[in-house]
Amino acid sequence: MRFFKLFGHLLIILILTVLTQVGGIVWIIALWSSYKFKKRKRYLFPLLYLTFNVIVIPPIAKVFGREKLPIFTKTLKPRNLIYPLLFRNYATPELKTLLVNASNQLQKSNITISYLDANFPFINGFPLLPHLSHNDGKKIDIAFMYMDKMGNSTNKKPSVSGYGIYASSKNKTTNVCLSNGYWQYDFTKHLTFGHFNNLEFDKERTKSLITKLLNSKLTEKLFIEPYLKESLHLNNESKIRFHGCKAVRHDDHIHLQIK
């Protein structure tokens, strides 16, 4: 019985560490506290987790060169609260400044920057799964812009997660990657966590968003699908890159990376 209990705790620690980087440590503290103070983990863990998320981790992250991105501002916010709750909304001060400045300027065009996965608070090289490169505070995924069926601009998104609803089903790159054995290329279609069918891809405002991000001297590269680069008439060859078949398709979100 003790073996299975120990195995269960180790499994929880592993899962929490993979998903949040910090959650495994919080679980260990909750275990120790429940033993020390005779309190139940079911109460201690969520309390400690939220305390770490809101109060403890942000100032420590600054020592590691990461800052927490805004959550409740009007111009820059997460697509879903799950991203900050999982400690996936950290970035370098430079990337944060770029996003804040761009979002303030885009507000005039009724554009709110909705970010998805960014980075964990600590340690360069620590993987933020399932991403291949979100491990140094310099990368972030950003949702596209959409409009309703009447053609009105909206800051709503077609999926709960912000991933998995593609701008078009006619993507030649997807067929090439899948036919060459890269099965994960369109895997994000399984990660919507619920979707809505009353929104359409907004080319004009998505182009405005991308152009504003590209105009920053800090921007090193930006990933979108080749067909979108063509249809949006984006000509910045040095910064707009193809991400390759080893990644996932990028016609549901923008991947931004700074220098």
PDB file of C-alpha atoms in Angstrom:
ATOM      1  CA  MET A   1       0.000   0.000   0.000  1.00  0.00           C
ATOM      2  CA  ARG A   2       2.794   2.430   0.872  1.00  0.00           C
ATOM      3  CA  PHE A   3       4.492   1.685  -2.442  1.00  0.00           C
ATOM      4  CA  PHE A   4       1.375   2.561  -4.424  1.00  0.00           C
ATOM      5  CA  LYS A   5       0.851   5.723  -2.372  1.00  0.00           C
ATOM      6  CA  LEU A   6       4.465   6.777  -2.980  1.00  0.00           C
ATOM      7  CA  PHE A   7       4.153   5.964  -6.671  1.00  0.00           C
ATOM      8  CA  GLY A   8       0.950   8.021  -6.842  1.00  0.00           C
ATOM      9  CA  HIS A   9       2.642  11.038  -5.271  1.00  0.00           C
ATOM     10  CA  LEU A  10       5.631  10.743  -7.609  1.00  0.00           C
ATOM     11  CA  LEU A  11       3.302  10.546 -10.601  1.00  0.00           C
ATOM     12  CA  ILE A  12       1.410  13.645  -9.480  1.00  0.00           C
ATOM     13  CA  ILE A  13       4.687  15.514  -8.936  1.00  0.00           C
ATOM     14  CA  LEU A  14       5.873  14.524 -12.424  1.00  0.00           C
ATOM     15  CA  ILE A  15       2.623  15.567 -14.133  1.00  0.00           C
ATOM     16  CA  LEU A  16       2.445  18.881 -12.279  1.00  0.00           C
ATOM     17  CA  THR A  17       6.087  19.628 -13.090  1.00  0.00           C
ATOM     18  CA  VAL A  18       5.606  18.892 -16.785  1.00  0.00           C
ATOM     19  CA  LEU A  19       2.431  20.973 -17.005  1.00  0.00           C
ATOM     20  CA  THR A  20       3.359  23.905 -14.776  1.00  0.00           C
ATOM     21  CA  GLN A  21       7.062  23.662 -13.794  1.00  0.00           C
ATOM     22  CA  VAL A  22       6.136  24.852 -10.273  1.00  0.00           C
ATOM     23  CA  GLY A  23       3.202  22.618  -9.342  1.00  0.00           C
ATOM     24  CA  GLY A  24       5.335  19.630  -8.332  1.00  0.00           C
ATOM     25  CA  ILE A  25       7.154  21.703  -5.720  1.00  0.00           C
ATOM     26  CA  VAL A  26       3.829  23.014  -4.408  1.00  0.00           C
ATOM     27  CA  TRP A  27       2.560  19.420  -4.066  1.00  0.00           C
ATOM     28  CA  ILE A  28       5.629  18.460  -2.048  1.00  0.00           C
ATOM     29  CA  ILE A  29       5.114  21.465   0.255  1.00  0.00           C
ATOM     30  CA  ALA A  30       1.434  20.557   0.609  1.00  0.00           C
ATOM     31  CA  LEU A  31       2.377  16.981   1.562  1.00  0.00           C
ATOM     32  CA  TRP A  32       4.824  18.177   4.199  1.00  0.00           C
ATOM     33  CA  SER A  33       2.388  20.773   5.543  1.00  0.00           C
ATOM     34  CA  SER A  34      -0.486  18.311   5.758  1.00  0.00           C
ATOM     35  CA  TYR A  35       1.707  15.929   7.761  1.00  0.00           C
ATOM     36  CA  LYS A  36       3.152  18.686   9.956  1.00  0.00           C
ATOM     37  CA  PHE A  37      -0.080  20.532  10.725  1.00  0.00           C
ATOM     38  CA  LYS A  38      -2.532  17.645  10.370  1.00  0.00           C
ATOM     39  CA  LYS A  39      -4.442  19.359   7.563  1.00  0.00           C
ATOM     40  CA  ARG A  40      -5.945  17.764   4.480  1.00  0.00           C
ATOM     41  CA  LYS A  41      -4.139  18.127   1.168  1.00  0.00           C
ATOM     42  CA  ARG A  42      -7.402  18.785  -0.632  1.00  0.00           C
ATOM     43  CA  TYR A  43      -7.563  22.151   1.147  1.00  0.00           C
ATOM     44  CA  LEU A  44      -3.870  22.946   1.430  1.00  0.00           C
ATOM     45  CA  PHE A  45      -2.823  22.290  -2.144  1.00  0.00           C
ATOM     46  CA  PRO A  46      -5.207  24.667  -3.972  1.00  0.00           C
ATOM     47  CA  LEU A  47      -4.559  27.372  -1.357  1.00  0.00           C
ATOM     48  CA  LEU A  48      -0.784  27.009  -1.642  1.00  0.00           C
ATOM     49  CA  TYR A  49      -0.974  26.752  -5.428  1.00  0.00           C
ATOM     50  CA  LEU A  50      -2.868  30.024  -5.790  1.00  0.00           C
ATOM     51  CA  THR A  51      -0.572  31.714  -3.252  1.00  0.00           C
ATOM     52  CA  PHE A  52       2.481  30.659  -5.250  1.00  0.00           C
ATOM     53  CA  ASN A  53       0.834  31.662  -8.521  1.00  0.00           C
ATOM     54  CA  VAL A  54      -0.208  35.141  -7.444  1.00  0.00           C
ATOM     55  CA  ILE A  55       2.285  36.156  -4.757  1.00  0.00           C
ATOM     56  CA  VAL A  56       5.371  33.932  -4.464  1.00  0.00           C
ATOM     57  CA  ILE A  57       6.521  33.127  -7.995  1.00  0.00           C
ATOM     58  CA  PRO A  58       6.306  36.517  -9.817  1.00  0.00           C
ATOM     59  CA  PRO A  59       9.028  38.264  -7.752  1.00  0.00           C
ATOM     60  CA  ILE A  60      11.269  35.185  -7.822  1.00  0.00           C
ATOM     61  CA  ALA A  61      10.850  34.913 -11.603  1.00  0.00           C
ATOM     62  CA  LYS A  62      12.306  38.417 -12.001  1.00  0.00           C
ATOM     63  CA  VAL A  63      15.578  37.118 -10.562  1.00  0.00           C
ATOM     64  CA  PHE A  64      15.623  34.627 -13.444  1.00  0.00           C
ATOM     65  CA  GLY A  65      14.919  37.337 -16.007  1.00  0.00           C
ATOM     66  CA  ARG A  66      11.231  36.540 -16.511  1.00  0.00           C
ATOM     67  CA  GLU A  67       8.157  38.671 -15.862  1.00  0.00           C
ATOM     68  CA  LYS A  68       4.511  37.765 -15.608  1.00  0.00           C
ATOM     69  CA  LEU A  69       2.401  38.959 -18.528  1.00  0.00           C
ATOM     70  CA  PRO A  70      -0.764  40.984 -17.862  1.00  0.00           C
ATOM     71  CA  ILE A  71      -3.927  38.991 -17.250  1.00  0.00           C
ATOM     72  CA  PHE A  72      -6.826  41.392 -16.839  1.00  0.00           C
ATOM     73  CA  THR A  73      -5.834  44.375 -18.971  1.00  0.00           C
ATOM     74  CA  LYS A  74      -8.073  45.426 -21.833  1.00  0.00           C
ATOM     75  CA  THR A  75      -5.413  45.420 -24.549  1.00  0.00           C
ATOM     76  CA  LEU A  76      -3.252  42.386 -23.669  1.00  0.00           C
ATOM     77  CA  LYS A  77      -4.576  39.276 -21.961  1.00  0.00           C
ATOM     78  CA  PRO A  78      -4.550  35.472 -22.130  1.00  0.00           C
ATOM     79  CA  ARG A  79      -7.032  33.694 -24.360  1.00  0.00           C
ATOM     80  CA  ASN A  80      -7.960  31.596 -21.360  1.00  0.00           C
ATOM     81  CA  LEU A  81      -7.136  31.831 -17.658  1.00  0.00           C
ATOM     82  CA  ILE A  82      -5.679  28.329 -17.847  1.00  0.00           C
ATOM     83  CA  TYR A  83      -2.429  29.792 -19.230  1.00  0.00           C
ATOM     84  CA  PRO A  84      -1.618  31.961 -16.186  1.00  0.00           C
ATOM     85  CA  LEU A  85      -2.963  29.288 -13.845  1.00  0.00           C
ATOM     86  CA  LEU A  86      -0.446  26.847 -15.331  1.00  0.00           C
ATOM     87  CA  PHE A  87       2.420  29.368 -14.989  1.00  0.00           C
ATOM     88  CA  ARG A  88       2.696  29.586 -18.804  1.00  0.00           C
ATOM     89  CA  ASN A  89       2.459  33.371 -19.041  1.00  0.00           C
ATOM     90  CA  TYR A  90       6.050  34.450 -18.369  1.00  0.00           C
ATOM     91  CA  ALA A  91       8.409  36.276 -20.722  1.00  0.00           C
ATOM     92  CA  THR A  92      11.585  38.318 -20.699  1.00  0.00           C
ATOM     93  CA  PRO A  93      11.123  42.015 -19.841  1.00  0.00           C
ATOM     94  CA  GLU A  94      11.934  42.854 -23.470  1.00  0.00           C
ATOM     95  CA  LEU A  95       9.202  40.614 -24.871  1.00  0.00           C
ATOM     96  CA  LYS A  96       6.717  41.901 -22.308  1.00  0.00           C
ATOM     97  CA  THR A  97       7.518  45.500 -23.243  1.00  0.00           C
ATOM     98  CA  LEU A  98       7.126  44.718 -26.965  1.00  0.00           C
ATOM     99  CA  LEU A  99       3.695  43.166 -26.358  1.00  0.00           C
ATOM    100  CA  VAL A 100       2.465  45.930 -24.070  1.00  0.00           C
ATOM    101  CA  ASN A 101       3.547  48.672 -26.481  1.00  0.00           C
ATOM    102  CA  ALA A 102       2.092  46.888 -29.513  1.00  0.00           C
ATOM    103  CA  SER A 103      -1.202  46.196 -27.738  1.00  0.00           C
ATOM    104  CA  ASN A 104      -1.581  49.832 -26.673  1.00  0.00           C
ATOM    105  CA  GLN A 105      -1.026  50.999 -30.235  1.00  0.00           C
ATOM    106  CA  LEU A 106      -3.369  48.379 -31.719  1.00  0.00           C
ATOM    107  CA  GLN A 107      -6.192  49.377 -29.394  1.00  0.00           C
ATOM    108  CA  LYS A 108      -7.047  52.164 -31.854  1.00  0.00           C
ATOM    109  CA  SER A 109      -7.854  49.442 -34.408  1.00  0.00           C
ATOM    110  CA  ASN A 110     -10.043  47.540 -31.940  1.00  0.00           C
ATOM    111  CA  ILE A 111      -7.427  44.820 -31.615  1.00  0.00           C
ATOM    112  CA  THR A 112      -6.750  43.075 -28.333  1.00  0.00           C
ATOM    113  CA  ILE A 113      -3.690  40.839 -28.254  1.00  0.00           C
ATOM    114  CA  SER A 114      -4.759  37.453 -26.909  1.00  0.00           C
ATOM    115  CA  TYR A 115      -1.764  35.348 -26.002  1.00  0.00           C
ATOM    116  CA  LEU A 116      -1.638  31.575 -25.616  1.00  0.00           C
ATOM    117  CA  ASP A 117       1.414  29.677 -24.362  1.00  0.00           C
ATOM    118  CA  ALA A 118       4.405  31.856 -23.520  1.00  0.00           C
ATOM    119  CA  ASN A 119       7.089  30.469 -21.167  1.00  0.00           C
ATOM    120  CA  PHE A 120       7.553  29.104 -17.656  1.00  0.00           C
ATOM    121  CA  PRO A 121       8.967  31.405 -14.949  1.00  0.00           C
ATOM    122  CA  PHE A 122      12.388  29.740 -14.481  1.00  0.00           C
ATOM    123  CA  ILE A 123      15.418  28.115 -16.106  1.00  0.00           C
ATOM    124  CA  ASN A 124      16.430  28.444 -19.742  1.00  0.00           C
ATOM    125  CA  GLY A 125      16.128  25.123 -21.519  1.00  0.00           C
ATOM    126  CA  PHE A 126      13.284  23.779 -19.363  1.00  0.00           C
ATOM    127  CA  PRO A 127      10.753  22.489 -21.924  1.00  0.00           C
ATOM    128  CA  LEU A 128       7.240  23.890 -22.073  1.00  0.00           C
ATOM    129  CA  LEU A 129       5.546  20.888 -23.624  1.00  0.00           C
ATOM    130  CA  PRO A 130       4.259  20.272 -26.218  1.00  0.00           C
ATOM    131  CA  HIS A 131       6.270  23.139 -27.738  1.00  0.00           C
ATOM    132  CA  LEU A 132       9.765  22.631 -29.099  1.00  0.00           C
ATOM    133  CA  SER A 133      11.193  26.061 -28.344  1.00  0.00           C
ATOM    134  CA  HIS A 134       9.267  27.918 -25.609  1.00  0.00           C
ATOM    135  CA  ASN A 135      12.106  27.537 -23.131  1.00  0.00           C
ATOM    136  CA  ASP A 136      13.970  30.836 -22.803  1.00  0.00           C
ATOM    137  CA  GLY A 137      11.366  33.511 -22.189  1.00  0.00           C
ATOM    138  CA  LYS A 138      11.670  34.876 -25.741  1.00  0.00           C
ATOM    139  CA  LYS A 139       8.772  33.086 -27.435  1.00  0.00           C
ATOM    140  CA  ILE A 140       5.011  33.415 -27.332  1.00  0.00           C
ATOM    141  CA  ASP A 141       1.970  32.206 -29.267  1.00  0.00           C
ATOM    142  CA  ILE A 142      -0.686  34.757 -30.165  1.00  0.00           C
ATOM    143  CA  ALA A 143      -4.219  34.115 -31.407  1.00  0.00           C
ATOM    144  CA  PHE A 144      -5.459  35.359 -34.785  1.00  0.00           C
ATOM    145  CA  MET A 145      -8.182  37.976 -35.131  1.00  0.00           C
ATOM    146  CA  TYR A 146     -11.758  37.085 -36.111  1.00  0.00           C
ATOM    147  CA  MET A 147     -15.098  38.538 -37.111  1.00  0.00           C
ATOM    148  CA  ASP A 148     -18.663  37.328 -36.706  1.00  0.00           C
ATOM    149  CA  LYS A 149     -20.912  36.079 -39.506  1.00  0.00           C
ATOM    150  CA  MET A 150     -22.150  39.623 -40.097  1.00  0.00           C
ATOM    151  CA  GLY A 151     -18.589  40.759 -40.799  1.00  0.00           C
ATOM    152  CA  ASN A 152     -18.245  42.712 -37.565  1.00  0.00           C
ATOM    153  CA  SER A 153     -14.851  42.791 -35.852  1.00  0.00           C
ATOM    154  CA  THR A 154     -14.623  40.875 -32.584  1.00  0.00           C
ATOM    155  CA  ASN A 155     -11.953  39.922 -30.091  1.00  0.00           C
ATOM    156  CA  LYS A 156     -13.624  36.554 -29.520  1.00  0.00           C
ATOM    157  CA  LYS A 157     -11.823  33.370 -30.627  1.00  0.00           C
ATOM    158  CA  PRO A 158     -13.248  30.217 -32.237  1.00  0.00           C
ATOM    159  CA  SER A 159     -11.769  27.759 -29.715  1.00  0.00           C
ATOM    160  CA  VAL A 160     -11.519  27.655 -25.941  1.00  0.00           C
ATOM    161  CA  SER A 161      -7.757  27.050 -26.008  1.00  0.00           C
ATOM    162  CA  GLY A 162      -7.049  29.391 -28.915  1.00  0.00           C
ATOM    163  CA  TYR A 163      -5.502  26.502 -30.855  1.00  0.00           C
ATOM    164  CA  GLY A 164      -6.872  24.050 -33.389  1.00  0.00           C
ATOM    165  CA  ILE A 165      -9.299  26.038 -35.563  1.00  0.00           C
ATOM    166  CA  TYR A 166      -7.480  26.678 -38.815  1.00  0.00           C
ATOM    167  CA  ALA A 167      -7.880  29.685 -41.087  1.00  0.00           C
ATOM    168  CA  SER A 168      -8.410  27.385 -44.075  1.00  0.00           C
ATOM    169  CA  SER A 169      -8.665  23.674 -44.784  1.00  0.00           C
ATOM    170  CA  LYS A 170      -6.735  24.209 -48.035  1.00  0.00           C
ATOM    171  CA  ASN A 171      -3.199  24.013 -46.693  1.00  0.00           C
ATOM    172  CA  LYS A 172      -0.800  22.230 -49.037  1.00  0.00           C
ATOM    173  CA  THR A 173       1.947  22.228 -46.416  1.00  0.00           C
ATOM    174  CA  THR A 174      -0.185  20.089 -44.093  1.00  0.00           C
ATOM    175  CA  ASN A 175      -0.638  17.410 -46.747  1.00  0.00           C
ATOM    176  CA  VAL A 176       3.093  17.376 -47.505  1.00  0.00           C
ATOM    177  CA  CYS A 177       4.099  17.116 -43.843  1.00  0.00           C
ATOM    178  CA  LEU A 178       1.525  14.429 -43.026  1.00  0.00           C
ATOM    179  CA  SER A 179       2.448  12.371 -46.099  1.00  0.00           C
ATOM    180  CA  ASN A 180       6.095  12.460 -44.978  1.00  0.00           C
ATOM    181  CA  GLY A 181       5.239  10.934 -41.625  1.00  0.00           C
ATOM    182  CA  TYR A 182       4.992  14.034 -39.438  1.00  0.00           C
ATOM    183  CA  TRP A 183       1.742  12.886 -37.819  1.00  0.00           C
ATOM    184  CA  GLN A 184       1.764  15.663 -35.199  1.00  0.00           C
ATOM    185  CA  TYR A 185       1.555  18.477 -37.746  1.00  0.00           C
ATOM    186  CA  ASP A 186      -2.194  19.040 -37.362  1.00  0.00           C
ATOM    187  CA  PHE A 187      -2.505  17.564 -33.864  1.00  0.00           C
ATOM    188  CA  THR A 188      -3.711  20.882 -32.423  1.00  0.00           C
ATOM    189  CA  LYS A 189      -7.136  20.181 -33.926  1.00  0.00           C
ATOM    190  CA  HIS A 190      -7.580  17.843 -30.934  1.00  0.00           C
ATOM    191  CA  LEU A 191      -6.629  20.574 -28.433  1.00  0.00           C
ATOM    192  CA  THR A 192      -9.427  23.101 -28.942  1.00  0.00           C
ATOM    193  CA  PHE A 193     -11.153  22.051 -25.660  1.00  0.00           C
ATOM    194  CA  GLY A 194     -14.406  23.207 -27.240  1.00  0.00           C
ATOM    195  CA  HIS A 195     -15.075  25.428 -30.234  1.00  0.00           C
ATOM    196  CA  PHE A 196     -17.623  27.812 -31.700  1.00  0.00           C
ATOM    197  CA  ASN A 197     -18.791  27.901 -35.317  1.00  0.00           C
ATOM    198  CA  ASN A 198     -19.916  31.518 -35.642  1.00  0.00           C
ATOM    199  CA  LEU A 199     -16.565  33.208 -36.242  1.00  0.00           C
ATOM    200  CA  GLU A 200     -14.517  33.754 -39.384  1.00  0.00           C
ATOM    201  CA  PHE A 201     -10.835  34.543 -39.890  1.00  0.00           C
ATOM    202  CA  ASP A 202     -10.274  38.302 -40.090  1.00  0.00           C
ATOM    203  CA  LYS A 203      -7.547  38.869 -42.684  1.00  0.00           C
ATOM    204  CA  GLU A 204      -7.343  42.641 -42.330  1.00  0.00           C
ATOM    205  CA  ARG A 205      -6.925  42.837 -38.572  1.00  0.00           C
ATOM    206  CA  THR A 206      -4.694  39.756 -38.410  1.00  0.00           C
ATOM    207  CA  LYS A 207      -2.397  41.422 -40.950  1.00  0.00           C
ATOM    208  CA  SER A 208      -2.419  44.617 -38.847  1.00  0.00           C
ATOM    209  CA  LEU A 209      -1.464  42.590 -35.775  1.00  0.00           C
ATOM    210  CA  ILE A 210       1.346  40.732 -37.560  1.00  0.00           C
ATOM    211  CA  THR A 211       2.672  43.914 -39.173  1.00  0.00           C
ATOM    212  CA  LYS A 212       2.838  45.678 -35.823  1.00  0.00           C
ATOM    213  CA  LEU A 213       4.797  42.782 -34.311  1.00  0.00           C
ATOM    214  CA  LEU A 214       7.166  42.661 -37.280  1.00  0.00           C
ATOM    215  CA  ASN A 215       7.881  46.384 -37.052  1.00  0.00           C
ATOM    216  CA  SER A 216       9.631  45.962 -33.715  1.00  0.00           C
ATOM    217  CA  LYS A 217      13.430  45.876 -33.900  1.00  0.00           C
ATOM    218  CA  LEU A 218      13.328  43.176 -31.232  1.00  0.00           C
ATOM    219  CA  THR A 219      11.398  40.718 -33.399  1.00  0.00           C
ATOM    220  CA  GLU A 220      13.705  37.988 -34.701  1.00  0.00           C
ATOM    221  CA  LYS A 221      11.207  35.694 -36.404  1.00  0.00           C
ATOM    222  CA  LEU A 222       7.501  35.034 -36.749  1.00  0.00           C
ATOM    223  CA  PHE A 223       5.948  31.720 -37.803  1.00  0.00           C
ATOM    224  CA  ILE A 224       2.779  31.399 -39.893  1.00  0.00           C
ATOM    225  CA  GLU A 225       1.819  29.013 -42.683  1.00  0.00           C
ATOM    226  CA  PRO A 226       3.256  29.862 -46.145  1.00  0.00           C
ATOM    227  CA  TYR A 227      -0.195  30.171 -47.726  1.00  0.00           C
ATOM    228  CA  LEU A 228      -1.196  32.782 -45.131  1.00  0.00           C
ATOM    229  CA  LYS A 229       1.943  34.793 -45.757  1.00  0.00           C
ATOM    230  CA  GLU A 230       0.952  34.870 -49.422  1.00  0.00           C
ATOM    231  CA  SER A 231      -2.754  35.594 -48.951  1.00  0.00           C
ATOM    232  CA  LEU A 232      -2.091  38.338 -46.393  1.00  0.00           C
ATOM    233  CA  HIS A 233       0.524  39.885 -48.706  1.00  0.00           C
ATOM    234  CA  LEU A 234       3.247  39.889 -46.066  1.00  0.00           C
ATOM    235  CA  ASN A 235       6.620  40.617 -47.605  1.00  0.00           C
ATOM    236  CA  ASN A 236       9.050  40.652 -44.710  1.00  0.00           C
ATOM    237  CA  GLU A 237      11.221  37.768 -45.901  1.00  0.00           C
ATOM    238  CA  SER A 238      13.854  38.122 -43.175  1.00  0.00           C
ATOM    239  CA  LYS A 239      11.480  37.745 -40.236  1.00  0.00           C
ATOM    240  CA  ILE A 240       8.591  35.580 -41.468  1.00  0.00           C
ATOM    241  CA  ARG A 241       9.768  31.981 -41.486  1.00  0.00           C
ATOM    242  CA  PHE A 242       8.399  28.531 -42.168  1.00  0.00           C
ATOM    243  CA  HIS A 243       8.573  26.513 -38.947  1.00  0.00           C
ATOM    244  CA  GLY A 244       9.130  23.136 -40.591  1.00  0.00           C
ATOM    245  CA  CYS A 245       7.224  19.867 -40.459  1.00  0.00           C
ATOM    246  CA  LYS A 246       8.617  18.880 -37.051  1.00  0.00           C
ATOM    247  CA  ALA A 247       6.471  21.571 -35.412  1.00  0.00           C
ATOM    248  CA  VAL A 248       2.677  21.924 -35.663  1.00  0.00           C
ATOM    249  CA  ARG A 249       0.834  23.947 -38.262  1.00  0.00           C
ATOM    250  CA  HIS A 250       0.598  27.688 -37.749  1.00  0.00           C
ATOM    251  CA  ASP A 251      -2.640  28.732 -39.397  1.00  0.00           C
ATOM    252  CA  ASP A 252      -4.458  28.898 -36.071  1.00  0.00           C
ATOM    253  CA  HIS A 253      -1.972  31.121 -34.243  1.00  0.00           C
ATOM    254  CA  ILE A 254       1.151  33.263 -34.569  1.00  0.00           C
ATOM    255  CA  HIS A 255       4.474  32.240 -33.058  1.00  0.00           C
ATOM    256  CA  LEU A 256       6.554  35.279 -32.135  1.00  0.00           C
ATOM    257  CA  GLN A 257      10.229  35.116 -31.161  1.00  0.00           C
ATOM    258  CA  ILE A 258      12.492  38.011 -30.176  1.00  0.00           C
ATOM    259  CA  LYS A 259      16.272  38.322 -30.344  1.00  0.00           C
TER     260      LYS A 259
END
